[in-house]
Coordinates of C-alpha atoms and ligand atoms in Angstrom, one line a residue:
M29 CA 0.0 0.0 0.0
T30 CA 1.4 3.4 -0.9
T31 CA -0.5 6.5 -0.1
E32 CA 0.6 10.1 0.6
N33 CA 0.1 9.2 4.2
D34 CA 3.0 6.8 4.5
T35 CA 5.5 9.5 5.3
R36 CA 3.3 11.2 7.9
E37 CA 2.5 10.9 11.5
P38 CA -0.4 8.6 12.1
G39 CA -3.8 10.3 11.9
S40 CA -2.4 13.4 10.2
D41 CA -3.1 14.7 6.7
F42 CA -3.1 18.0 4.8
I43 CA -6.6 18.9 5.8
R44 CA -5.8 18.3 9.5
D45 CA -2.7 20.4 9.1
I46 CA -4.8 23.3 7.9
V47 CA -7.3 22.9 10.7
Q48 CA -4.5 22.7 13.3
E49 CA -2.8 25.8 11.9
D50 CA -6.1 27.8 11.7
L51 CA -6.8 27.0 15.4
A52 CA -3.2 27.8 16.4
Q53 CA -3.3 31.1 14.6
G54 CA -6.6 32.0 16.2
R55 CA -8.4 32.2 12.9
H56 CA -11.2 30.1 14.4
K57 CA -12.1 29.4 18.0
T58 CA -13.5 26.1 17.2
V59 CA -13.6 23.9 14.1
V60 CA -17.0 23.3 12.5
T61 CA -17.3 20.8 9.6
R62 CA -20.3 19.2 7.9
F63 CA -21.2 16.0 6.0
P64 CA -23.7 17.1 3.3
P65 CA -25.3 14.2 1.4
E66 CA -28.0 14.6 -1.1
P67 CA -30.9 12.2 0.1
N68 CA -31.2 10.6 -3.4
G69 CA -29.8 7.2 -2.5
F70 CA -28.1 5.2 0.2
L71 CA -24.6 6.1 1.3
H72 CA -21.6 4.1 0.0
I73 CA -18.1 3.4 1.3
G74 CA -16.9 6.6 -0.4
H75 CA -19.3 8.6 1.7
A76 CA -17.9 6.7 4.7
K77 CA -14.5 8.3 3.9
S78 CA -16.0 11.7 3.9
I79 CA -18.0 11.0 7.1
C80 CA -14.9 9.8 9.0
L81 CA -13.0 12.8 7.8
N82 CA -15.5 15.4 8.7
F83 CA -16.7 13.9 12.0
G84 CA -13.2 12.7 12.8
I85 CA -11.7 16.2 12.5
A86 CA -14.5 17.6 14.7
Q87 CA -13.8 15.0 17.3
E88 CA -10.1 15.3 17.3
F89 CA -10.0 19.1 17.5
G90 CA -12.9 19.5 19.9
G91 CA -15.2 21.0 17.4
R92 CA -18.5 19.8 15.9
C93 CA -19.8 18.3 12.7
H94 CA -23.2 18.9 11.2
L95 CA -25.2 16.4 9.3
R96 CA -26.9 18.4 6.5
M97 CA -29.3 17.0 3.9
D98 CA -28.5 18.7 0.7
D99 CA -32.1 18.5 -0.4
T100 CA -32.4 20.9 -3.3
N101 CA -33.7 18.5 -6.0
P102 CA -37.1 17.1 -4.9
T103 CA -37.5 15.0 -8.1
K104 CA -34.9 12.5 -6.8
E105 CA -35.1 12.8 -3.0
E106 CA -37.1 10.7 -0.5
Q107 CA -37.7 10.4 3.2
L108 CA -36.5 6.8 3.0
Y109 CA -33.0 8.0 2.1
I110 CA -33.0 10.6 4.8
D111 CA -33.7 7.9 7.4
A112 CA -31.1 5.6 5.9
I113 CA -28.4 8.2 5.9
Q114 CA -29.0 9.0 9.6
K115 CA -28.9 5.4 10.5
D116 CA -25.7 4.8 8.6
V117 CA -23.8 7.8 10.1
Q118 CA -24.9 6.7 13.6
W119 CA -23.9 3.1 12.9
L120 CA -20.4 4.3 11.8
G121 CA -20.1 5.7 15.3
F122 CA -20.7 9.5 14.8
D123 CA -23.0 11.9 16.5
W124 CA -24.2 15.2 15.1
G125 CA -25.8 16.2 18.4
T126 CA -28.4 18.9 17.8
H127 CA -27.0 19.7 14.4
F128 CA -29.2 17.9 12.0
H129 CA -29.9 20.4 9.2
H130 CA -31.4 20.7 5.8
A131 CA -30.6 23.0 2.9
S132 CA -34.3 23.4 2.7
D133 CA -34.3 25.0 6.2
Y134 CA -32.7 28.0 4.4
F135 CA -34.9 28.2 1.3
E136 CA -36.5 31.5 2.5
Q137 CA -33.1 33.1 3.4
L138 CA -31.6 31.9 0.1
Y139 CA -34.5 33.4 -1.8
G140 CA -34.1 36.7 -0.1
W141 CA -30.4 36.8 -0.9
A142 CA -31.2 36.0 -4.5
E143 CA -33.6 39.0 -4.7
G144 CA -30.7 41.0 -3.2
L145 CA -28.4 39.9 -6.1
I146 CA -31.1 41.0 -8.6
K147 CA -31.4 44.4 -6.9
A148 CA -27.6 44.8 -7.0
G149 CA -27.7 44.0 -10.8
K150 CA -25.8 40.8 -10.2
A151 CA -28.6 38.3 -11.3
Y152 CA -31.1 38.1 -14.1
V153 CA -34.0 36.0 -15.3
D154 CA -33.1 34.2 -18.5
D155 CA -35.8 32.9 -20.8
Q156 CA -33.5 30.9 -23.0
S157 CA -34.3 27.2 -23.3
P158 CA -31.8 24.7 -21.6
D159 CA -30.5 23.9 -25.1
E160 CA -29.9 27.5 -26.0
M161 CA -28.1 28.0 -22.7
R162 CA -25.9 25.0 -23.4
A163 CA -25.2 26.3 -26.9
T164 CA -24.1 29.7 -25.7
R165 CA -22.0 28.6 -22.7
G166 CA -18.9 28.2 -24.9
T167 CA -16.2 25.6 -24.4
L168 CA -12.9 25.2 -22.5
T169 CA -11.2 27.1 -25.4
E170 CA -14.0 29.4 -26.5
P171 CA -15.8 32.0 -24.4
G172 CA -19.6 31.9 -24.0
K173 CA -22.1 34.4 -25.5
N174 CA -24.2 36.8 -23.4
S175 CA -27.8 35.9 -23.2
P176 CA -30.2 38.3 -25.0
F177 CA -32.0 38.6 -21.6
R178 CA -28.9 39.6 -19.7
D179 CA -29.7 43.3 -19.6
R180 CA -33.2 43.2 -18.3
T181 CA -34.0 45.9 -15.8
V182 CA -34.0 45.2 -12.1
D183 CA -37.8 45.7 -11.9
E184 CA -38.4 43.3 -14.8
N185 CA -36.1 40.7 -13.2
L186 CA -37.7 41.1 -9.8
D187 CA -41.2 40.8 -11.2
L188 CA -40.3 37.7 -13.2
F189 CA -38.5 36.0 -10.3
R190 CA -41.4 36.6 -8.0
R191 CA -43.8 35.1 -10.6
M192 CA -41.4 32.1 -10.9
R193 CA -41.7 31.6 -7.2
A194 CA -45.5 32.0 -7.4
G195 CA -45.7 29.1 -9.9
E196 CA -46.8 31.0 -12.9
F197 CA -44.4 29.3 -15.3
P198 CA -43.9 25.7 -16.3
N199 CA -40.7 23.7 -15.6
G200 CA -37.8 24.8 -17.7
A201 CA -39.4 28.1 -18.9
R202 CA -37.0 30.4 -17.2
V203 CA -34.1 30.4 -14.8
L204 CA -32.5 32.9 -12.5
R205 CA -28.8 33.3 -13.4
T206 CA -25.9 35.2 -11.8
K207 CA -24.4 37.9 -13.9
I208 CA -20.7 37.2 -13.6
D209 CA -18.7 36.7 -16.8
M210 CA -19.6 34.7 -19.9
S211 CA -16.0 34.9 -21.1
S212 CA -14.4 33.5 -17.9
G213 CA -11.8 30.9 -18.4
N214 CA -13.7 28.9 -15.7
I215 CA -17.0 27.6 -17.2
N216 CA -18.6 27.6 -13.7
M217 CA -18.3 31.4 -13.6
R218 CA -20.2 31.9 -16.9
D219 CA -23.4 33.2 -15.4
P220 CA -24.3 30.0 -13.4
V221 CA -27.9 29.2 -12.6
L222 CA -29.2 30.2 -9.2
Y223 CA -32.8 28.9 -9.4
R224 CA -34.8 26.6 -11.7
I225 CA -38.5 26.1 -11.9
L226 CA -39.5 22.6 -10.6
H227 CA -43.2 21.8 -9.9
S228 CA -42.4 18.9 -7.6
T229 CA -43.3 18.0 -4.1
H230 CA -40.4 18.2 -1.7
P231 CA -40.1 15.6 1.1
R232 CA -40.0 18.5 3.7
T233 CA -41.4 21.7 2.2
G234 CA -44.1 19.9 0.3
D235 CA -45.6 22.2 -2.4
T236 CA -44.5 25.5 -0.9
W237 CA -41.8 26.0 -3.5
K238 CA -42.0 26.0 -7.3
I239 CA -38.4 27.1 -7.7
Y240 CA -35.4 25.4 -6.2
P241 CA -31.8 26.7 -5.7
S242 CA -28.9 25.1 -7.6
Y243 CA -26.3 23.1 -5.7
D244 CA -23.6 25.7 -6.0
Y245 CA -25.9 28.4 -4.7
A246 CA -27.4 26.5 -1.8
H247 CA -24.3 24.7 -0.7
G248 CA -21.9 27.4 0.2
Q249 CA -24.6 29.7 1.7
S250 CA -25.8 26.8 3.9
D251 CA -22.2 26.5 5.1
A252 CA -22.1 30.2 5.9
I253 CA -25.4 30.1 7.7
E254 CA -24.3 27.2 9.9
G255 CA -20.9 28.8 10.6
I256 CA -19.0 26.0 9.0
T257 CA -15.3 26.8 9.1
H258 CA -13.9 24.1 6.9
S259 CA -16.1 22.9 4.0
I260 CA -14.4 19.7 2.9
C261 CA -15.4 18.2 -0.4
T262 CA -14.1 16.0 -3.2
L263 CA -11.7 17.2 -6.0
E264 CA -14.3 17.6 -8.7
F265 CA -15.5 20.7 -6.8
A266 CA -12.1 22.5 -7.1
D267 CA -13.3 24.2 -10.2
H268 CA -16.4 25.4 -8.3
R269 CA -14.3 27.1 -5.6
P270 CA -14.1 30.5 -7.4
L271 CA -17.9 30.5 -7.5
Y272 CA -18.2 29.4 -3.9
E273 CA -16.0 32.4 -3.0
W274 CA -17.9 34.7 -5.4
F275 CA -21.2 34.1 -3.5
L276 CA -19.5 34.6 -0.1
A277 CA -18.1 37.9 -1.4
N278 CA -21.3 39.2 -3.0
L279 CA -23.9 38.2 -0.3
P280 CA -24.4 39.5 3.2
V281 CA -23.6 36.0 4.7
P282 CA -22.8 35.8 8.4
A283 CA -19.5 33.9 8.0
Q284 CA -16.8 33.1 5.6
P285 CA -16.2 29.3 5.4
R286 CA -13.4 28.0 3.2
Q287 CA -13.6 25.1 0.9
Y288 CA -10.9 22.4 0.7
E289 CA -10.8 19.5 -1.7
F290 CA -9.5 15.9 -1.2
A291 CA -9.4 12.9 -3.4
R292 CA -12.5 10.8 -3.5
L293 CA -12.3 7.1 -2.6
N294 CA -12.2 4.6 -5.5
I295 CA -11.8 0.9 -4.8
N296 CA -10.9 -1.6 -7.4
G297 CA -13.7 -3.9 -8.6
M298 CA -16.3 -1.5 -7.2
I299 CA -18.4 1.3 -8.6
L300 CA -19.0 4.1 -6.1
S301 CA -21.6 6.2 -7.9
K302 CA -25.1 6.7 -6.5
R303 CA -26.5 6.8 -10.1
V304 CA -25.1 3.3 -10.8
L305 CA -26.1 1.9 -7.4
T306 CA -29.7 3.2 -7.9
Q307 CA -29.8 1.4 -11.3
L308 CA -28.5 -1.8 -9.7
V309 CA -31.4 -1.7 -7.2
R310 CA -34.1 -0.5 -9.7
D311 CA -33.2 -3.1 -12.3
K312 CA -33.0 -5.8 -9.7
H313 CA -29.4 -6.8 -10.3
V314 CA -29.2 -6.9 -6.5
S315 CA -32.0 -7.6 -3.9
A316 CA -32.0 -4.1 -2.3
W317 CA -29.8 -1.2 -1.3
D318 CA -28.5 -3.4 1.6
D319 CA -27.7 -6.4 -0.5
P320 CA -24.5 -7.7 1.0
R321 CA -22.7 -7.4 -2.4
M322 CA -23.4 -3.7 -2.5
P323 CA -20.6 -1.2 -1.5
T324 CA -23.3 0.7 0.4
I325 CA -22.8 1.2 4.2
A326 CA -26.1 -0.7 4.6
G327 CA -24.8 -3.6 2.4
L328 CA -21.5 -3.8 4.3
R329 CA -23.3 -3.8 7.6
R330 CA -25.6 -6.6 6.5
R331 CA -22.7 -8.5 5.2
G332 CA -21.1 -8.3 8.7
V333 CA -18.5 -5.6 8.3
P334 CA -18.0 -4.0 11.7
P335 CA -18.0 -0.1 11.8
E336 CA -14.6 -0.2 13.5
A337 CA -13.3 -1.9 10.3
L338 CA -14.5 0.8 8.1
R339 CA -13.0 3.5 10.4
D340 CA -9.7 1.6 10.4
F341 CA -9.8 1.3 6.6
V342 CA -10.4 5.0 6.1
K343 CA -7.5 5.8 8.5
R344 CA -5.2 3.4 6.7
I345 CA -5.8 4.8 3.2
G346 CA -5.3 8.4 4.3
V347 CA -6.4 11.7 2.8
A348 CA -4.7 12.7 -0.4
K349 CA -4.9 15.5 -3.0
A350 CA -4.6 13.2 -6.0
N351 CA -7.1 10.6 -7.1
S352 CA -6.1 7.0 -7.0
I353 CA -7.6 3.6 -6.7
V354 CA -7.3 1.7 -3.5
G355 CA -7.0 -2.1 -3.5
A356 CA -10.0 -4.0 -2.2
D357 CA -7.5 -6.1 -0.3
I358 CA -6.8 -3.2 2.1
L359 CA -10.5 -3.1 3.0
E360 CA -10.5 -6.9 3.6
F361 CA -7.4 -6.5 5.7
S362 CA -9.2 -4.0 8.0
I363 CA -12.3 -6.3 8.2
R364 CA -10.2 -9.3 9.1
E365 CA -8.2 -7.4 11.7
V366 CA -11.4 -6.5 13.6
L367 CA -13.2 -9.8 13.1
N368 CA -10.2 -11.9 14.0
K369 CA -10.0 -10.1 17.4
N370 CA -13.8 -10.2 18.2
S371 CA -15.3 -13.3 16.6
P372 CA -15.9 -16.4 18.7
R373 CA -14.9 -19.6 16.8
R374 CA -17.5 -22.1 15.9
M375 CA -17.7 -25.2 13.8
A376 CA -20.0 -25.4 10.7
V377 CA -20.0 -27.6 7.6
L378 CA -21.1 -25.9 4.4
R379 CA -21.2 -29.0 2.1
P380 CA -21.9 -31.9 4.4
L381 CA -20.6 -35.4 3.9
K382 CA -21.8 -38.1 6.4
V383 CA -19.2 -39.9 8.5
V384 CA -20.1 -43.1 10.4
I385 CA -17.6 -44.2 13.0
E386 CA -18.0 -48.0 13.0
N387 CA -16.0 -48.7 16.2
Y388 CA -17.8 -45.9 18.2
P389 CA -20.6 -47.4 20.3
E390 CA -24.1 -46.7 19.0
G391 CA -26.1 -44.4 21.3
Q392 CA -22.9 -43.1 23.0
T393 CA -22.1 -39.3 23.0
E394 CA -19.3 -37.3 24.6
E395 CA -18.9 -33.6 25.4
M396 CA -15.7 -32.2 24.0
D397 CA -14.1 -28.9 25.1
A398 CA -13.8 -26.4 22.2
V399 CA -11.9 -23.2 22.5
N400 CA -13.9 -20.0 21.8
H401 CA -10.9 -17.9 20.8
P402 CA -7.3 -19.1 20.3
D403 CA -5.7 -15.8 21.3
D404 CA -8.1 -14.9 24.2
A405 CA -8.2 -17.3 27.1
A406 CA -10.9 -15.2 28.8
A407 CA -13.3 -16.1 26.0
G408 CA -13.3 -19.6 27.5
T409 CA -14.4 -22.9 26.1
R410 CA -17.7 -24.5 25.2
K411 CA -18.9 -28.1 25.0
V412 CA -19.4 -29.7 21.6
R413 CA -21.1 -33.0 21.3
F414 CA -19.3 -35.9 19.6
G415 CA -21.1 -39.1 18.5
R416 CA -21.0 -42.0 16.1
E417 CA -22.4 -40.0 13.1
L418 CA -20.8 -36.7 12.1
W419 CA -20.8 -34.3 9.2
I420 CA -17.5 -33.2 7.6
E421 CA -16.8 -30.9 4.7
H422 CA -17.2 -32.7 1.3
D423 CA -14.1 -30.8 0.1
D424 CA -12.1 -32.4 2.9
F425 CA -12.4 -35.9 1.3
M426 CA -11.1 -37.3 -1.9
E427 CA -11.5 -40.8 -3.0
N428 CA -8.5 -40.7 -5.4
P429 CA -6.4 -37.9 -4.0
P430 CA -3.5 -36.3 -5.8
K431 CA -0.1 -36.4 -4.1
K432 CA -0.4 -33.2 -2.0
F433 CA -3.8 -33.9 -0.7
F434 CA -3.3 -34.4 3.1
R435 CA -6.9 -34.5 4.2
L436 CA -9.2 -37.6 4.3
S437 CA -9.2 -40.4 1.8
P438 CA -9.6 -44.2 2.0
G439 CA -6.7 -45.5 4.1
T440 CA -5.6 -42.1 5.6
E441 CA -5.9 -40.7 9.0
V442 CA -6.7 -37.1 10.1
R443 CA -7.5 -35.3 13.4
L444 CA -11.0 -34.2 14.1
R445 CA -10.6 -30.9 15.9
Y446 CA -11.1 -31.1 19.7
A447 CA -12.1 -34.9 19.3
Y448 CA -10.1 -37.9 18.0
F449 CA -8.0 -39.2 15.2
L450 CA -10.2 -40.7 12.4
S451 CA -9.3 -43.1 9.6
C452 CA -11.4 -43.7 6.5
K453 CA -12.0 -47.4 5.8
S454 CA -14.4 -47.4 2.9
V455 CA -17.0 -45.2 1.0
V456 CA -20.7 -45.6 0.3
K457 CA -21.9 -44.4 -3.1
N458 CA -25.3 -43.6 -4.5
D459 CA -26.7 -44.8 -7.9
K460 CA -24.9 -42.0 -9.7
G461 CA -21.6 -43.1 -8.2
E462 CA -21.2 -40.2 -5.9
V463 CA -19.7 -40.6 -2.5
V464 CA -22.5 -40.1 0.1
E465 CA -21.0 -41.6 3.2
L466 CA -17.7 -42.5 4.7
R467 CA -17.2 -45.6 6.9
C468 CA -14.5 -44.7 9.4
T469 CA -12.9 -45.8 12.7
Y470 CA -11.5 -43.6 15.5
D471 CA -8.6 -44.1 17.9
P472 CA -9.9 -43.9 21.5
Q473 CA -6.4 -43.1 22.7
T474 CA -6.4 -39.7 20.9
K475 CA -9.2 -38.0 23.0
G476 CA -9.1 -34.2 22.6
G477 CA -7.2 -34.7 19.4
N478 CA -4.0 -35.6 21.2
T479 CA -1.1 -37.6 19.8
P480 CA -1.5 -41.3 20.7
P481 CA 1.2 -43.2 22.8
D482 CA 2.8 -44.5 19.7
G483 CA 3.6 -40.9 18.6
R484 CA 1.7 -41.3 15.3
K485 CA 1.2 -37.9 13.5
V486 CA -1.5 -36.7 11.1
K487 CA -1.1 -33.9 8.6
A488 CA -4.6 -32.4 8.7
T489 CA -7.1 -31.3 11.3
L490 CA -10.7 -31.2 10.1
H491 CA -13.8 -29.4 11.5
W492 CA -16.9 -31.4 12.0
V493 CA -20.4 -31.3 13.4
S494 CA -22.3 -34.0 15.2
A495 CA -25.1 -35.3 13.0
A496 CA -27.5 -35.9 15.9
D497 CA -27.8 -32.3 17.0
A498 CA -26.6 -30.2 14.0
L499 CA -28.6 -27.2 13.0
K500 CA -29.6 -26.8 9.4
A501 CA -28.9 -23.4 7.9
E502 CA -28.7 -21.4 4.7
V503 CA -25.3 -19.9 4.0
R504 CA -24.7 -17.2 1.4
L505 CA -21.2 -16.8 -0.1
Y506 CA -20.3 -13.7 -2.0
E507 CA -17.8 -12.7 -4.6
P508 CA -17.3 -9.4 -6.3
L509 CA -20.4 -8.0 -8.0
F510 CA -18.3 -7.1 -11.1
M511 CA -15.9 -9.3 -13.0
S512 CA -13.3 -6.7 -13.9
E513 CA -11.0 -4.8 -11.6
A514 CA -12.1 -1.5 -13.1
P515 CA -15.8 -1.9 -13.9
D516 CA -17.1 0.7 -16.4
A517 CA -19.8 2.8 -14.8
G518 CA -21.2 3.5 -18.3
N519 CA -21.7 -0.2 -19.2
F520 CA -21.7 -2.0 -15.9
A521 CA -24.5 -4.4 -16.7
A522 CA -22.2 -6.3 -19.1
D523 CA -19.6 -6.7 -16.4
L524 CA -21.9 -8.2 -13.7
N525 CA -20.4 -11.3 -12.1
P526 CA -23.0 -14.1 -12.5
K527 CA -21.3 -15.9 -9.6
S528 CA -21.4 -13.0 -7.2
L529 CA -23.9 -14.9 -4.9
E530 CA -23.8 -18.6 -4.0
V531 CA -26.6 -19.9 -1.8
I532 CA -25.9 -23.0 0.1
T533 CA -29.2 -24.3 1.5
D534 CA -28.0 -27.4 3.4
A535 CA -25.2 -26.3 5.7
R536 CA -24.9 -27.9 9.2
L537 CA -23.9 -25.9 12.2
E538 CA -23.0 -26.7 15.8
P539 CA -25.9 -26.0 18.1
A540 CA -24.2 -23.0 19.8
L541 CA -24.9 -21.0 16.6
A542 CA -28.6 -21.0 17.3
G543 CA -28.2 -18.1 19.7
D544 CA -25.2 -16.2 18.1
Q545 CA -26.4 -12.9 16.9
T546 CA -22.9 -11.6 16.4
A547 CA -20.1 -12.1 14.0
V548 CA -18.4 -15.5 14.3
Q549 CA -15.6 -17.4 12.7
F550 CA -16.6 -20.7 11.2
E551 CA -13.3 -22.5 11.7
R552 CA -11.3 -22.9 8.4
L553 CA -14.1 -21.2 6.4
G554 CA -14.1 -17.5 7.2
Y555 CA -16.0 -14.9 9.1
F556 CA -19.8 -15.1 9.1
C557 CA -22.8 -13.2 10.5
P558 CA -26.5 -13.9 10.7
D559 CA -28.3 -12.2 7.9
T560 CA -31.4 -10.1 8.5
D561 CA -33.4 -12.8 6.9
S562 CA -32.3 -15.2 9.7
K563 CA -35.0 -16.5 12.1
P564 CA -35.1 -19.0 14.9
G565 CA -35.5 -22.4 13.1
A566 CA -34.6 -20.9 9.7
L567 CA -31.0 -19.7 10.1
V568 CA -29.3 -17.7 7.4
F569 CA -25.6 -16.7 7.5
N570 CA -23.6 -14.4 5.3
R571 CA -19.9 -14.9 4.7
T572 CA -18.4 -11.5 5.5
V573 CA -14.9 -12.4 4.3
G574 CA -12.7 -15.5 4.0
L575 CA -9.8 -16.2 6.3
R576 CA -7.1 -15.3 3.9
D577 CA -6.5 -12.7 1.3
T578 CA -7.9 -14.3 -1.8
F579 CA -9.8 -11.3 -3.2
A580 CA -7.2 -9.9 -5.5
K581 CA -6.4 -13.3 -7.0
E582 CA -10.1 -14.2 -7.5
V583 CA -10.8 -10.9 -9.3
K584 CA -7.8 -11.3 -11.6
G585 CA -8.8 -14.9 -12.4
G586 CA -12.3 -13.6 -13.3
G587 CA -14.0 -15.2 -10.4
K588 CA -13.1 -18.2 -8.3
K589 CA -12.9 -21.7 -9.9
Ligands
ATP616 P1 -22.8 10.5 -6.8 O1 -22.1 9.3 -6.3 O2 -24.1 10.2 -7.4 O3 -22.0 11.4 -7.6 P2 -22.3 12.2 -4.6 O4 -21.2 11.3 -4.3 O5 -22.1 13.5 -5.1 O6 -23.3 11.3 -5.5 P3 -23.5 13.3 -2.2 O7 -24.6 12.9 -1.4 O8 -23.5 14.7 -2.8 O9 -23.3 12.2 -3.3 O10 -22.1 13.2 -1.3 C1 -22.0 13.7 0.0 C2 -20.6 13.9 0.3 O11 -19.8 12.8 0.2 C3 -20.0 15.0 -0.6 O12 -19.3 15.9 0.2 C4 -19.1 14.2 -1.5 O13 -18.0 15.0 -1.8 C5 -18.7 13.0 -0.6 N1 -18.4 11.8 -1.4 C6 -19.1 11.3 -2.3 N2 -18.5 10.2 -2.9 C7 -17.3 10.1 -2.3 C8 -16.2 9.3 -2.5 N3 -16.2 8.3 -3.4 N4 -15.1 9.4 -1.7 C9 -15.1 10.4 -0.8 N5 -16.1 11.3 -0.6 C10 -17.2 11.1 -1.3
MG617 MG1 -23.2 15.4 -5.0

């Protein structure tokens, strides 16, 4: 992993340097940041980076961070998303206190300031169609052309703007534009739009407004109203900064926030764009916004990713000024770090193969001591029942093994974890010639899995579940949603991985898993958590992540096996 952060003190980055300096120089008494999502979809892991940065800075420097809904486009925004955003930010471990705000809280104030701009000759109502406006905007190398409506009188502009507000005109008939400079080298400064007509019901203001402020106009002024000191956003807004500053200089705003840009998070194999995520849900390529294959915070939560892991990941990748793509293996590393520490160990068999131990007395059972966590003695032990009939993993047996296969095959001996040495004597097959049962023997002198007096060694230790009291469960295994490492947001449907979800309906679990509502490690298989579909008697588990770093290899190979 190489990031700009490698050469720095832990927890420090260029934005924190600026905040520290501003506080040291007395430019601000306290730091105030904000996280400003538009409630038009669920948050994704890219937003988690912004949340951790904004709320993290406020925490570290004793300031505060606002959660602000940037709700200026009622055609795409819904209460459902507002609720989901609040839940996700809280789950990540952050608290906005009393500072839950909406850009729509400021609609009246923003409207008043817009009238002020008209009166100062700095804004005008433009009757050009959206196409005409596009055609006269110019290009990166050519200046734009002034609108024929640019020189309307203040009175005419005020009259039209008030009638826009009153709902007299249809969508798209007119806009209010700033009068800045149609020949500016920065296209954002070529008379940008302040208000557009939208006859659409807003989730909060209902049908009060027929006109809505543009992002650029609403955003910076909301920052100023709330007394934001450091307005942190992603790099694509760097070209908007002159406009951000123009508004602050030309309006009677109560504060002068400053905008800083950092590189957005990109992760290989993932698409972090609300537009694409919305399409995945709408076109049913995934089950919902919280499908465990989604890079949404809700999806990661359902998959079993702990919030500490996301915070650790964000810290690890750092905050840079240049865009880059982060390896998904870094995310997996953070997830494993946390899960390894906190997950009790359990035994589960995903693809069960029956073992019958011929020399173990019928009807007899024993309670074996199983360790809950190998690195944490305080986690204690639990009893697992052993008996004559067991389930082992089908993959742990081969009838005709290649040279390097050290697990079970006819004539070989392995250790059953926490139990006994086991030898396979013969196999039972069905009509199709498939192995459906193993006839085995055990060595009573190896209780607890210990080496027998003759010092015999085995090369493999297998997990198992007692057939008499195993629980049946559904287990869902996940692979990347897209096949390529750099999926194309413009043509993502062609890149969907048909093997991204594997549902195993016949897994067998040790009985302790009936009550586990937390993340667990299934020994040798990975980290798992109960899915929200799981019910007593109908258990469903998700694999959060495997035990080792296989992600990168799987993606390169175009999906596993
Ligand atoms: P879309 O993905 O559709 O472009 P958006 O990312 O602009 O939507 P917003 O709700 O406007 O969504 O984002 C809220 C905040 O999160 C913004 O400040 C934005 O800069 C930040 N953000 C969005 N995506 C990322 C990302 N990938 N990495 C870091 N920050 C991000
Ligand atoms: Mg946005």
